[in-house]
Coordinates of N, CA, C and O in Angstrom, one line a residue:
X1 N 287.2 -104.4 -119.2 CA 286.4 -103.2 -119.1 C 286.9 -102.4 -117.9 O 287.6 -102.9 -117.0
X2 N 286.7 -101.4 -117.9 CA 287.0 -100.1 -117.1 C 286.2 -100.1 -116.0 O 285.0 -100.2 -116.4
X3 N 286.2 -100.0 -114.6 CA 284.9 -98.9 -113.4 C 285.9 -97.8 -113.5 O 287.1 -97.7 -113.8
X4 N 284.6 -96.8 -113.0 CA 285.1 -95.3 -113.1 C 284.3 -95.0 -111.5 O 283.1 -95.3 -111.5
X5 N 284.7 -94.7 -110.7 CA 284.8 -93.7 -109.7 C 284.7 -92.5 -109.8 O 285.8 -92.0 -110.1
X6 N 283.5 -91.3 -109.4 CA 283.6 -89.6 -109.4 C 283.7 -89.3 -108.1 O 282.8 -89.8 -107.3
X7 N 284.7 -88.5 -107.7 CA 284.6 -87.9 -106.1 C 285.0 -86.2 -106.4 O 285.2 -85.8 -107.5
X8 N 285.0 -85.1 -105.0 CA 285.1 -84.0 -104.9 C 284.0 -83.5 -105.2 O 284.3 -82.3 -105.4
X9 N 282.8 -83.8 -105.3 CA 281.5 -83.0 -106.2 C 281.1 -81.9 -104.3 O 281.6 -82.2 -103.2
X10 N 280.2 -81.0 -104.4 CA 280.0 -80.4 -103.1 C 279.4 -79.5 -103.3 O 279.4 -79.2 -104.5
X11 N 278.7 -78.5 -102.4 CA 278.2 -77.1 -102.5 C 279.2 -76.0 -102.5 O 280.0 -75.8 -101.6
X12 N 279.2 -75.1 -103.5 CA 280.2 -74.2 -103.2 C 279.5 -72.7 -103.9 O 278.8 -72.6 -104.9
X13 N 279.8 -71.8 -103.2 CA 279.3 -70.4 -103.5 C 279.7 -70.1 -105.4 O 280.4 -70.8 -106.1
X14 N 278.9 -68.9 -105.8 CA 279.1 -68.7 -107.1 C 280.8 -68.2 -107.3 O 280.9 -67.2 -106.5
X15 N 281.6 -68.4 -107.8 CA 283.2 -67.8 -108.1 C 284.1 -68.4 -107.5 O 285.2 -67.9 -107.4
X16 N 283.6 -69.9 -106.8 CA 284.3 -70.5 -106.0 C 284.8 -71.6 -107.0 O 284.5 -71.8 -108.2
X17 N 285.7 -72.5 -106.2 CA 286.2 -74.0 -107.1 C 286.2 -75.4 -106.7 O 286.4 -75.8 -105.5
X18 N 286.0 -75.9 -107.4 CA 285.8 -77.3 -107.3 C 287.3 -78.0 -107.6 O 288.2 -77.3 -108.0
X19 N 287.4 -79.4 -107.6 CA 287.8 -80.1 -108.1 C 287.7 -81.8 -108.0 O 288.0 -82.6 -107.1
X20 N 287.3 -81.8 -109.1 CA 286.4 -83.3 -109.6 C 287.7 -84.2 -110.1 O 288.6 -83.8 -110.8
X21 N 287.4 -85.8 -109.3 CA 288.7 -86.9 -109.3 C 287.5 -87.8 -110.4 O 286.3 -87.6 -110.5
X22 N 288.5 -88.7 -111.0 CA 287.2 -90.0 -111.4 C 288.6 -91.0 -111.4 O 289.5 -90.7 -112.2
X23 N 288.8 -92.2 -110.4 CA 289.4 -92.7 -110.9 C 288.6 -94.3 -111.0 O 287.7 -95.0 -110.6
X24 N 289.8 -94.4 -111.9 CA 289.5 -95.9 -112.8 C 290.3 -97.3 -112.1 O 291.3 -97.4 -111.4
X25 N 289.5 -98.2 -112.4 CA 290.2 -99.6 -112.4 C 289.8 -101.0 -113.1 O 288.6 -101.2 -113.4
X26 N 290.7 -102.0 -113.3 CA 290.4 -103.2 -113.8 C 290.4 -102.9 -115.1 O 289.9 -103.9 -115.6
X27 N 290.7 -102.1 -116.1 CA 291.6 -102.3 -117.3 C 292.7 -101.4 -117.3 O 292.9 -100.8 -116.2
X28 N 293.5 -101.2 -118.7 CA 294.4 -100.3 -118.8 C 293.9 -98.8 -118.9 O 293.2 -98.5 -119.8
X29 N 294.2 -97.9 -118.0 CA 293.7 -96.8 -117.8 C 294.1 -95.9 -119.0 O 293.4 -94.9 -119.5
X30 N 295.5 -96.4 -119.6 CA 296.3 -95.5 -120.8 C 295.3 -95.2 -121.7 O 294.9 -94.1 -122.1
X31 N 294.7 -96.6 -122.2 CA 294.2 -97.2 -123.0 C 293.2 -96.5 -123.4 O 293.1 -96.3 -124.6
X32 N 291.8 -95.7 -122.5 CA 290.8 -95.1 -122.8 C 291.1 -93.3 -122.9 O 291.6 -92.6 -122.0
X33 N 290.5 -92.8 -124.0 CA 290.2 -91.4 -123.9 C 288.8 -90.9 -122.6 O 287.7 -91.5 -122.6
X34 N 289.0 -90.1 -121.9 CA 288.1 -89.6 -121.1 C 287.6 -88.3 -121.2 O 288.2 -87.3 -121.8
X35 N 286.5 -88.3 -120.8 CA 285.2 -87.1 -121.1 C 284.6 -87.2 -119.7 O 284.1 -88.2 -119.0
X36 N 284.7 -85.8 -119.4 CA 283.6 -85.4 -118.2 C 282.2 -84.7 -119.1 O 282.3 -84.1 -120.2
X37 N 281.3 -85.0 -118.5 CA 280.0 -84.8 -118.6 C 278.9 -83.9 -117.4 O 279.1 -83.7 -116.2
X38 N 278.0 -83.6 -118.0 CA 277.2 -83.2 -116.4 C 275.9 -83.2 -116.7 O 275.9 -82.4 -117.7
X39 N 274.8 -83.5 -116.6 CA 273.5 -83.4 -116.1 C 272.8 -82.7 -115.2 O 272.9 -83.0 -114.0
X40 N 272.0 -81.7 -115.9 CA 271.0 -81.4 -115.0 C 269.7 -81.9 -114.8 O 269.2 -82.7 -115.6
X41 N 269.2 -81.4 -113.7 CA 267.2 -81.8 -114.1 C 266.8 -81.2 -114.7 O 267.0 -80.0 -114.7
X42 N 265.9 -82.4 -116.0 CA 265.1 -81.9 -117.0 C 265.9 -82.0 -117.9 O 265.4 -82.0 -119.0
X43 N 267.2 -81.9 -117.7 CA 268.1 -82.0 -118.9 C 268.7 -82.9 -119.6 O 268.9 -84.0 -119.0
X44 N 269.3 -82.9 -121.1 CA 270.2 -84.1 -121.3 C 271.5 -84.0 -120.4 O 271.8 -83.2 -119.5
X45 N 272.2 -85.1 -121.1 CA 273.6 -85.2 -120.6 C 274.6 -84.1 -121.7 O 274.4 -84.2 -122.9
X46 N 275.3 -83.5 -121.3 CA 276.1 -82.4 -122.2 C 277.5 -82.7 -121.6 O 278.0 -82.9 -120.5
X47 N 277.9 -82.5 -123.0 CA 279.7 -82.2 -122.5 C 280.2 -81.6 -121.8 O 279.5 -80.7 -121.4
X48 N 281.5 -81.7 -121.2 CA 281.9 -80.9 -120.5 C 283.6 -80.3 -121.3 O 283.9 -79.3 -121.8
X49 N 284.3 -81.2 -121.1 CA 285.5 -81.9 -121.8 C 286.0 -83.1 -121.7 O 285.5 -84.0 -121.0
X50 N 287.1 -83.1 -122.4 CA 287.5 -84.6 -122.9 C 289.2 -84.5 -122.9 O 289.8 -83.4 -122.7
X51 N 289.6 -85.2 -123.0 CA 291.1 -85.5 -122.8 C 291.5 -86.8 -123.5 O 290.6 -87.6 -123.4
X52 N 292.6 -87.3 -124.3 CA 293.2 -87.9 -124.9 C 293.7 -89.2 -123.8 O 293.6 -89.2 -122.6
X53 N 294.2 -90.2 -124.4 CA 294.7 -91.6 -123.9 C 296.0 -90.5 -123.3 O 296.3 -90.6 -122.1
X54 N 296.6 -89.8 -124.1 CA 298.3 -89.9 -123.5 C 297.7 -88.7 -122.3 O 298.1 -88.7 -121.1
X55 N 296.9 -87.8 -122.7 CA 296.6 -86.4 -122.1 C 297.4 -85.5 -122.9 O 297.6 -84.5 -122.2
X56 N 297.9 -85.4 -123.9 CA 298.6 -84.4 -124.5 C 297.3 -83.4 -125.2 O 297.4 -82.2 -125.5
X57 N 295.9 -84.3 -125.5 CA 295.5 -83.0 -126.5 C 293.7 -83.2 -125.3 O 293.3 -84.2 -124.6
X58 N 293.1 -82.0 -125.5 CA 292.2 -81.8 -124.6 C 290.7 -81.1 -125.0 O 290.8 -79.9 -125.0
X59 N 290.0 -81.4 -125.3 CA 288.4 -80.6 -125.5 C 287.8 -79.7 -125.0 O 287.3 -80.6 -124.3
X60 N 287.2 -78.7 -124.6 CA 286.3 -78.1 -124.1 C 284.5 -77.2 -124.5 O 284.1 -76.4 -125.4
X61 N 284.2 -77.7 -123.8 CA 282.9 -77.4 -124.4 C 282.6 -75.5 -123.9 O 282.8 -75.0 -122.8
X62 N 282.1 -74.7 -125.0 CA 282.3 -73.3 -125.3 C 282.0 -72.9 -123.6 O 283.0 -72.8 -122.8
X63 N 281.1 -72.8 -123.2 CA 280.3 -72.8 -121.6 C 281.9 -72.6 -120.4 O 282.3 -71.7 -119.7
X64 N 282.5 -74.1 -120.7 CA 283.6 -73.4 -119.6 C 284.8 -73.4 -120.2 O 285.8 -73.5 -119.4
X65 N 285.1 -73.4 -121.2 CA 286.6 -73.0 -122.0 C 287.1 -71.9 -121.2 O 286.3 -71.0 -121.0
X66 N 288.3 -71.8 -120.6 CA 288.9 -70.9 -119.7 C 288.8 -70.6 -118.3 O 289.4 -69.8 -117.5
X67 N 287.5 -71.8 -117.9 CA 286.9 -71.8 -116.4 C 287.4 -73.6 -115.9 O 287.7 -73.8 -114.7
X68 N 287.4 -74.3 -116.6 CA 287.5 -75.7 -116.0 C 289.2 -76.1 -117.0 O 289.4 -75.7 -118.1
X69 N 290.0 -76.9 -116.2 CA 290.9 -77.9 -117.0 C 290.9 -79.5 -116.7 O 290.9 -80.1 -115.6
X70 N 290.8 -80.0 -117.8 CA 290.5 -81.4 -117.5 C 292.3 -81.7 -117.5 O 293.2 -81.1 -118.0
X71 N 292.4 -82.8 -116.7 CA 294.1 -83.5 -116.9 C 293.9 -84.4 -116.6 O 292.7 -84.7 -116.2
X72 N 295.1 -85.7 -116.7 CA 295.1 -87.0 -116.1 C 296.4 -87.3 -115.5 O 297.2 -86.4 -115.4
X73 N 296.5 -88.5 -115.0 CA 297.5 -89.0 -114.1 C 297.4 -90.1 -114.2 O 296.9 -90.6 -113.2
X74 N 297.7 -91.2 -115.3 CA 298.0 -92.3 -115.6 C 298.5 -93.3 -115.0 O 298.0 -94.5 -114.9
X75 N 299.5 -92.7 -114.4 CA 299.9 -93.2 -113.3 C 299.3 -93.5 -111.9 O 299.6 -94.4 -111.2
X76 N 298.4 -92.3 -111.7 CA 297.2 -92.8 -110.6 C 295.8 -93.2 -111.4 O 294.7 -92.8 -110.9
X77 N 295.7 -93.8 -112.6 CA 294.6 -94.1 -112.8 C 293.5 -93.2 -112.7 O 292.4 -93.6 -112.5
X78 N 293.7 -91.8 -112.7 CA 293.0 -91.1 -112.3 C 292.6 -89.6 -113.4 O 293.6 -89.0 -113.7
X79 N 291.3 -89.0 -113.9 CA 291.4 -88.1 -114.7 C 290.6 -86.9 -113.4 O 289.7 -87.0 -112.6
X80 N 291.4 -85.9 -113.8 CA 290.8 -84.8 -113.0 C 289.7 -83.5 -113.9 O 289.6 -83.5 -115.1
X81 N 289.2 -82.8 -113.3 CA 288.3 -81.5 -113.7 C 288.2 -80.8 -112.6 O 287.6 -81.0 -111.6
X82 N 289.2 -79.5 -113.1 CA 289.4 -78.3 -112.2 C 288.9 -77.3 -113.0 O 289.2 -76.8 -114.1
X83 N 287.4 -76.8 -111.5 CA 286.6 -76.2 -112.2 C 286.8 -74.4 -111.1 O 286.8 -74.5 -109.9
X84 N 286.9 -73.6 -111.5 CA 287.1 -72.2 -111.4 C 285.8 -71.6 -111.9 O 285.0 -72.0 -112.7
X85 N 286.0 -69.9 -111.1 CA 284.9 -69.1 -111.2 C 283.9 -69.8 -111.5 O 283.9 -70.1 -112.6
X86 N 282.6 -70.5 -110.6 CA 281.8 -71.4 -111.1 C 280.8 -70.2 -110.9 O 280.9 -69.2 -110.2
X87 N 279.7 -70.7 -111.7 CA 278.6 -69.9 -111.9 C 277.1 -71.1 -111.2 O 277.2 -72.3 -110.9
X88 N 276.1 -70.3 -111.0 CA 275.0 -71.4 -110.6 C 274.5 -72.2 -111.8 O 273.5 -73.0 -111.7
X89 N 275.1 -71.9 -112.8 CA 274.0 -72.7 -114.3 C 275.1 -74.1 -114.5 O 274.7 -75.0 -115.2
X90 N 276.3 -74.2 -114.0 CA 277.2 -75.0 -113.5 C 276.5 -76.3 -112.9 O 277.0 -77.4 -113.2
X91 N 275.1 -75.9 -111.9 CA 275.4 -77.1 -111.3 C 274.0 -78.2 -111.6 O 272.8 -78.0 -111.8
X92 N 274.9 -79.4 -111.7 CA 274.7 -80.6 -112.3 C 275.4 -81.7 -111.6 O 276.3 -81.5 -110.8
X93 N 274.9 -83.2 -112.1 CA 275.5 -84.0 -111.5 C 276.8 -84.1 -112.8 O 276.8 -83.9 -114.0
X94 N 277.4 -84.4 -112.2 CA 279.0 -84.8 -113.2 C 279.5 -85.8 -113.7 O 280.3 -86.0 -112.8
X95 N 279.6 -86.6 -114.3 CA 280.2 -88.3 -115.0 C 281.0 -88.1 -115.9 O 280.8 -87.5 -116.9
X96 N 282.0 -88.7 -115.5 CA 283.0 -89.1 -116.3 C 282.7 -90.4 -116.9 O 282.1 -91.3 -116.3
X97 N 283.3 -90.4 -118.2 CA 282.6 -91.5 -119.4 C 284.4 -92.2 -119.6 O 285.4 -92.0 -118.9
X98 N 284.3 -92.7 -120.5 CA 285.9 -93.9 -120.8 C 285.3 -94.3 -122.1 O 284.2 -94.6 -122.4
X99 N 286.4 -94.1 -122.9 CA 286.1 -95.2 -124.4 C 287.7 -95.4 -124.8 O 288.7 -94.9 -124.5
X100 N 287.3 -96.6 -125.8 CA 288.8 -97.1 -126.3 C 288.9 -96.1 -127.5 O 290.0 -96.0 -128.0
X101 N 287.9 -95.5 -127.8 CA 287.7 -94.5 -129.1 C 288.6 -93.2 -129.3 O 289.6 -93.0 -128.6
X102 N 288.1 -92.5 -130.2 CA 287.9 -90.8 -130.0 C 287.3 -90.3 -129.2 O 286.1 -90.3 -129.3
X103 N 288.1 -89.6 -128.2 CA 287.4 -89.1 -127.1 C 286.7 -88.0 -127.2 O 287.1 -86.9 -126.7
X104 N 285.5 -88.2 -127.7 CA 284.5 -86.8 -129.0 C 283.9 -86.2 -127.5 O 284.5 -86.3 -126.4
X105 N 282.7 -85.4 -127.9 CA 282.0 -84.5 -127.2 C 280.4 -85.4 -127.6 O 279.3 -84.8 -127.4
X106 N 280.5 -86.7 -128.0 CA 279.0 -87.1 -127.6 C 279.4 -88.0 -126.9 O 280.5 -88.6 -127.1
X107 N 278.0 -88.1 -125.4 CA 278.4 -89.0 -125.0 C 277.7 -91.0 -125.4 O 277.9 -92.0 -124.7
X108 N 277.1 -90.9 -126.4 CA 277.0 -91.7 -126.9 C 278.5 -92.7 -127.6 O 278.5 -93.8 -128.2
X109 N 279.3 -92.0 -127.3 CA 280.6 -92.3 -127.7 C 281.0 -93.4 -126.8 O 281.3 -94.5 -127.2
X110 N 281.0 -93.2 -125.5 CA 281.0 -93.2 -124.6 C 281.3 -95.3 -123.8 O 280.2 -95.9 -123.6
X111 N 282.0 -95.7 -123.7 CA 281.2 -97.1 -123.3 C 281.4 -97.2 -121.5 O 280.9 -98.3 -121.0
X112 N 281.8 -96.5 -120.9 CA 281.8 -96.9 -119.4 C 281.8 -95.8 -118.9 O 282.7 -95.0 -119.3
X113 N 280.8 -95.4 -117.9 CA 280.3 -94.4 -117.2 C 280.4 -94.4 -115.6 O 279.7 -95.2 -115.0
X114 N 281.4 -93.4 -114.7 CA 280.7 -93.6 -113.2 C 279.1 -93.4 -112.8 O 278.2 -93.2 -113.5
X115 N 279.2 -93.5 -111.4 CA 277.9 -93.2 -111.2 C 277.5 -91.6 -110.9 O 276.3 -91.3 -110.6
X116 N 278.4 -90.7 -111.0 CA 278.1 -89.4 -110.9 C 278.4 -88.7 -109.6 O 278.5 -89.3 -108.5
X117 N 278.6 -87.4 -110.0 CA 278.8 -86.8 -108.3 C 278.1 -85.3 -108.8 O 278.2 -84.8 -109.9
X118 N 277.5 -84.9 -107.5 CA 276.9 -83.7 -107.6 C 277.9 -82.7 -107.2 O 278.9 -82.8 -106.5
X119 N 277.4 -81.5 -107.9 CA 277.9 -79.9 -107.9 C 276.8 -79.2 -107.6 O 275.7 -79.6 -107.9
X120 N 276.9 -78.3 -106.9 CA 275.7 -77.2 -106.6 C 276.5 -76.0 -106.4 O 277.3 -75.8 -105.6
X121 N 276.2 -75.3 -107.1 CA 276.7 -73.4 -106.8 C 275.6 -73.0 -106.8 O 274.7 -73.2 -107.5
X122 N 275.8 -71.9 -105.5 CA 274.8 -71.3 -104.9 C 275.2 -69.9 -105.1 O 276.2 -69.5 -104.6
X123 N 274.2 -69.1 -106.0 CA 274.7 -67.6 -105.8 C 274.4 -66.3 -105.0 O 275.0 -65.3 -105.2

């Protein structure tokens, strides 16, 4: 099985940027498709995007299509989310999920989860 690690999460003004690390250890990192996620209060967990085992093909959920890129780095065990122009309905805690699966847009998909990092945009 996989641990997953979230770092970079922080306060940042509305139109400002983030960028969210999750890295992995203790299986093959190639091996899983990855999906960032985010939760708010009161809310479910919702997609964010998702990325493939090689990283060649990538998901985005409608909300930040054109504002966030998800990537990886295999070689550092590591999947990123580079988030732009952030808006305040943005902020949520963030988790990245791991499956040996289809790296889909539920997270029920999902079999290993970090523990989350917070985002706050303040407008």
């Amino acid at each position: 099985q996989v641990q997953l690690v979230e770092s970079g999460g922080g306060l940042v003004q509305a139109g400002g940027s983030l960028r969210l690390s999750c890295a992995a250890s203790g299986d093959t990192f190639s091996s899983y498709g990855m999906g960032w996620f985010r939760q708010a209060p009161g809310k479910e967990r919702e997609f964010v995007a998702s990325v493939s085992q090689s990283g060649a093909s990538t998901y985005y959920a409608g909300s930040v299509k054109g504002r966030f890129t998800i990537s990886r780095d295999n070689a550092k065990n590591t999947v990123y989310l580079q988030m732009n122009s952030l808006k305040p309905e943005d902020t949520a805690v963030y988790y990245c999920g791991g499956t040996r699966g289809i790296w889909t847009s539920r997270p029920g998909d999902y079999d290993y989860w970090g523990q989350g990092t917070q985002v706050t945009v303040s407008s």
